[in-house]
Amino acid sequence: MGHGGRSAATRSVSGGLASRLGAAAANELLYHWGLFPKVAPSKVAVLSSTVSSRMLRAFAEAEGLHFEETLTGFKWLGNRAASLEEQGYIPLFAFEEAIGFMFGTILKDKDGISALAVFCEMANHVRQHYG
């Protein structure tokens, strides 16, 4: 999975700070996921709430990922992620406009610690590749 499709997809979709952070985090996760393709992209799920930007949907469409939109709140995002996991999907990422992020399959709720780790990795990636 290259960065090209996701970059093109985000040019046509706008959003606030949380949406841009969500798009950047999704971009980072999908970049690293692409380095170790163990599962077909169609079995990787990403989710966002109805009030969030459409950027994540654009990423999912560009990369062939499964995308779902839920009602606002991590109760809905987490429950749907658990349901998708039971159906054989890997819920890699979920976010909502209120600056909440869920990474991976361990915790089905917003998680500031994992978000910090991903954002630090993202900053390191940018520093290494772009100075």
mmCIF file of C-alpha atoms in Angstrom:
data_model
loop_
_atom_site.group_PDB
_atom_site.id
_atom_site.type_symbol
_atom_site.label_atom_id
_atom_site.label_comp_id
_atom_site.label_asym_id
_atom_site.label_seq_id
_atom_site.Cartn_x
_atom_site.Cartn_y
_atom_site.Cartn_z
ATOM 1 C CA MET A 1 0.000 0.000 0.000
ATOM 2 C CA GLY A 2 1.653 3.195 -1.109
ATOM 3 C CA HIS A 3 1.138 6.696 0.177
ATOM 4 C CA GLY A 4 0.105 7.990 -3.259
ATOM 5 C CA GLY A 5 -3.541 6.908 -3.254
ATOM 6 C CA ARG A 6 -4.177 8.182 0.237
ATOM 7 C CA SER A 7 -2.551 11.549 -0.495
ATOM 8 C CA ALA A 8 -4.710 11.994 -3.574
ATOM 9 C CA ALA A 9 -7.817 10.941 -1.662
ATOM 10 C CA THR A 10 -7.298 13.530 1.083
ATOM 11 C CA ARG A 11 -7.021 16.452 -1.329
ATOM 12 C CA SER A 12 -10.730 16.162 -2.124
ATOM 13 C CA VAL A 13 -11.894 15.872 1.501
ATOM 14 C CA SER A 14 -11.579 18.518 4.194
ATOM 15 C CA GLY A 15 -11.974 18.559 7.950
ATOM 16 C CA GLY A 16 -10.934 20.135 11.229
ATOM 17 C CA LEU A 17 -7.907 19.432 13.389
ATOM 18 C CA ALA A 18 -9.207 16.115 14.728
ATOM 19 C CA SER A 19 -9.998 14.953 11.213
ATOM 20 C CA ARG A 20 -6.528 15.888 9.992
ATOM 21 C CA LEU A 21 -4.955 14.088 12.967
ATOM 22 C CA GLY A 22 -7.163 11.071 12.268
ATOM 23 C CA ALA A 23 -6.170 11.078 8.608
ATOM 24 C CA ALA A 24 -2.480 11.382 9.502
ATOM 25 C CA ALA A 25 -2.744 8.533 12.023
ATOM 26 C CA ALA A 26 -4.585 6.337 9.512
ATOM 27 C CA ASN A 27 -1.957 7.126 6.902
ATOM 28 C CA GLU A 28 0.816 6.076 9.297
ATOM 29 C CA LEU A 29 -0.947 2.865 10.333
ATOM 30 C CA LEU A 30 -1.767 1.910 6.765
ATOM 31 C CA TYR A 31 1.819 2.594 5.703
ATOM 32 C CA HIS A 32 3.165 0.247 8.365
ATOM 33 C CA TRP A 33 0.417 -2.299 7.750
ATOM 34 C CA GLY A 34 1.445 -2.371 4.105
ATOM 35 C CA LEU A 35 4.985 -3.318 5.084
ATOM 36 C CA PHE A 36 3.712 -6.564 6.605
ATOM 37 C CA PRO A 37 0.736 -7.693 4.509
ATOM 38 C CA LYS A 38 -0.527 -10.708 6.468
ATOM 39 C CA VAL A 39 -4.202 -10.164 5.737
ATOM 40 C CA ALA A 40 -6.077 -9.120 2.610
ATOM 41 C CA PRO A 41 -6.862 -5.381 2.730
ATOM 42 C CA SER A 42 -10.583 -6.167 2.420
ATOM 43 C CA LYS A 43 -10.397 -7.868 5.853
ATOM 44 C CA VAL A 44 -8.897 -4.795 7.522
ATOM 45 C CA ALA A 45 -11.591 -2.553 9.020
ATOM 46 C CA VAL A 46 -11.416 1.150 9.803
ATOM 47 C CA LEU A 47 -14.244 3.060 11.458
ATOM 48 C CA SER A 48 -15.310 6.601 12.191
ATOM 49 C CA SER A 49 -18.367 8.301 13.628
ATOM 50 C CA THR A 50 -20.979 10.088 11.555
ATOM 51 C CA VAL A 51 -19.776 13.538 12.645
ATOM 52 C CA SER A 52 -16.183 12.846 11.617
ATOM 53 C CA SER A 53 -14.528 13.822 8.385
ATOM 54 C CA ARG A 54 -14.916 11.637 5.302
ATOM 55 C CA MET A 55 -11.122 11.307 5.014
ATOM 56 C CA LEU A 56 -11.012 7.835 6.538
ATOM 57 C CA ARG A 57 -13.675 6.647 4.106
ATOM 58 C CA ALA A 58 -11.550 8.015 1.237
ATOM 59 C CA PHE A 59 -8.489 6.163 2.605
ATOM 60 C CA ALA A 60 -10.443 2.937 2.882
ATOM 61 C CA GLU A 61 -11.788 3.212 -0.651
ATOM 62 C CA ALA A 62 -8.329 4.027 -2.053
ATOM 63 C CA GLU A 63 -6.751 1.036 -0.299
ATOM 64 C CA GLY A 64 -9.580 -1.514 -0.589
ATOM 65 C CA LEU A 65 -10.210 -1.596 3.174
ATOM 66 C CA HIS A 66 -13.539 -2.257 4.859
ATOM 67 C CA PHE A 67 -14.979 1.025 6.187
ATOM 68 C CA GLU A 68 -17.881 1.532 8.562
ATOM 69 C CA GLU A 69 -19.469 4.607 10.039
ATOM 70 C CA THR A 70 -21.198 4.523 13.428
ATOM 71 C CA LEU A 71 -23.158 6.855 15.642
ATOM 72 C CA THR A 72 -21.080 9.293 17.693
ATOM 73 C CA GLY A 73 -19.189 7.879 20.660
ATOM 74 C CA PHE A 74 -16.736 5.148 21.371
ATOM 75 C CA LYS A 75 -19.499 2.981 22.780
ATOM 76 C CA TRP A 76 -20.669 2.592 19.184
ATOM 77 C CA LEU A 77 -17.217 2.460 17.594
ATOM 78 C CA GLY A 78 -15.883 -0.070 20.108
ATOM 79 C CA ASN A 79 -18.949 -2.313 19.942
ATOM 80 C CA ARG A 80 -18.889 -2.310 16.151
ATOM 81 C CA ALA A 81 -15.147 -3.033 16.120
ATOM 82 C CA ALA A 82 -15.758 -6.039 18.400
ATOM 83 C CA SER A 83 -18.547 -7.251 16.120
ATOM 84 C CA LEU A 84 -16.355 -6.886 13.043
ATOM 85 C CA GLU A 85 -13.575 -8.814 14.770
ATOM 86 C CA GLU A 86 -16.032 -11.655 15.439
ATOM 87 C CA GLN A 87 -16.791 -11.652 11.697
ATOM 88 C CA GLY A 88 -13.109 -12.131 10.819
ATOM 89 C CA TYR A 89 -12.084 -8.506 10.230
ATOM 90 C CA ILE A 90 -9.123 -6.817 11.887
ATOM 91 C CA PRO A 91 -10.333 -3.448 13.229
ATOM 92 C CA LEU A 92 -7.088 -1.550 12.756
ATOM 93 C CA PHE A 93 -8.248 1.976 13.517
ATOM 94 C CA ALA A 94 -11.238 4.053 14.613
ATOM 95 C CA PHE A 95 -11.592 7.745 15.331
ATOM 96 C CA GLU A 96 -14.096 10.480 15.896
ATOM 97 C CA GLU A 97 -14.134 14.230 15.547
ATOM 98 C CA ALA A 98 -13.856 14.745 19.329
ATOM 99 C CA ILE A 99 -10.177 13.738 19.066
ATOM 100 C CA GLY A 100 -10.574 10.148 20.149
ATOM 101 C CA PHE A 101 -8.489 7.407 18.572
ATOM 102 C CA MET A 102 -8.606 3.611 18.830
ATOM 103 C CA PHE A 103 -5.627 1.679 17.500
ATOM 104 C CA GLY A 104 -5.545 -2.067 17.015
ATOM 105 C CA THR A 105 -7.622 -4.825 18.520
ATOM 106 C CA ILE A 106 -6.669 -4.925 22.199
ATOM 107 C CA LEU A 107 -8.708 -2.056 23.632
ATOM 108 C CA LYS A 108 -12.078 -1.250 22.061
ATOM 109 C CA ASP A 109 -12.136 2.327 23.327
ATOM 110 C CA LYS A 110 -10.234 5.557 22.791
ATOM 111 C CA ASP A 111 -6.728 5.183 24.104
ATOM 112 C CA GLY A 112 -4.399 8.114 24.634
ATOM 113 C CA ILE A 113 -1.352 5.932 25.338
ATOM 114 C CA SER A 114 -1.506 4.069 22.026
ATOM 115 C CA ALA A 115 -2.348 7.343 20.264
ATOM 116 C CA LEU A 116 0.787 8.917 21.734
ATOM 117 C CA ALA A 117 2.888 5.973 20.559
ATOM 118 C CA VAL A 118 1.497 6.218 17.004
ATOM 119 C CA PHE A 119 1.976 9.992 16.863
ATOM 120 C CA CYS A 120 5.586 9.630 18.114
ATOM 121 C CA GLU A 121 6.230 6.997 15.448
ATOM 122 C CA MET A 122 4.648 9.282 12.877
ATOM 123 C CA ALA A 123 6.871 12.198 13.931
ATOM 124 C CA ASN A 124 9.924 9.952 13.706
ATOM 125 C CA HIS A 125 8.867 8.767 10.234
ATOM 126 C CA VAL A 126 8.457 12.352 9.038
ATOM 127 C CA ARG A 127 11.818 13.385 10.532
ATOM 128 C CA GLN A 128 13.632 10.455 8.912
ATOM 129 C CA HIS A 129 12.075 10.886 5.481
ATOM 130 C CA TYR A 130 11.562 14.633 5.198
ATOM 131 C CA GLY A 131 14.115 16.159 7.552
#
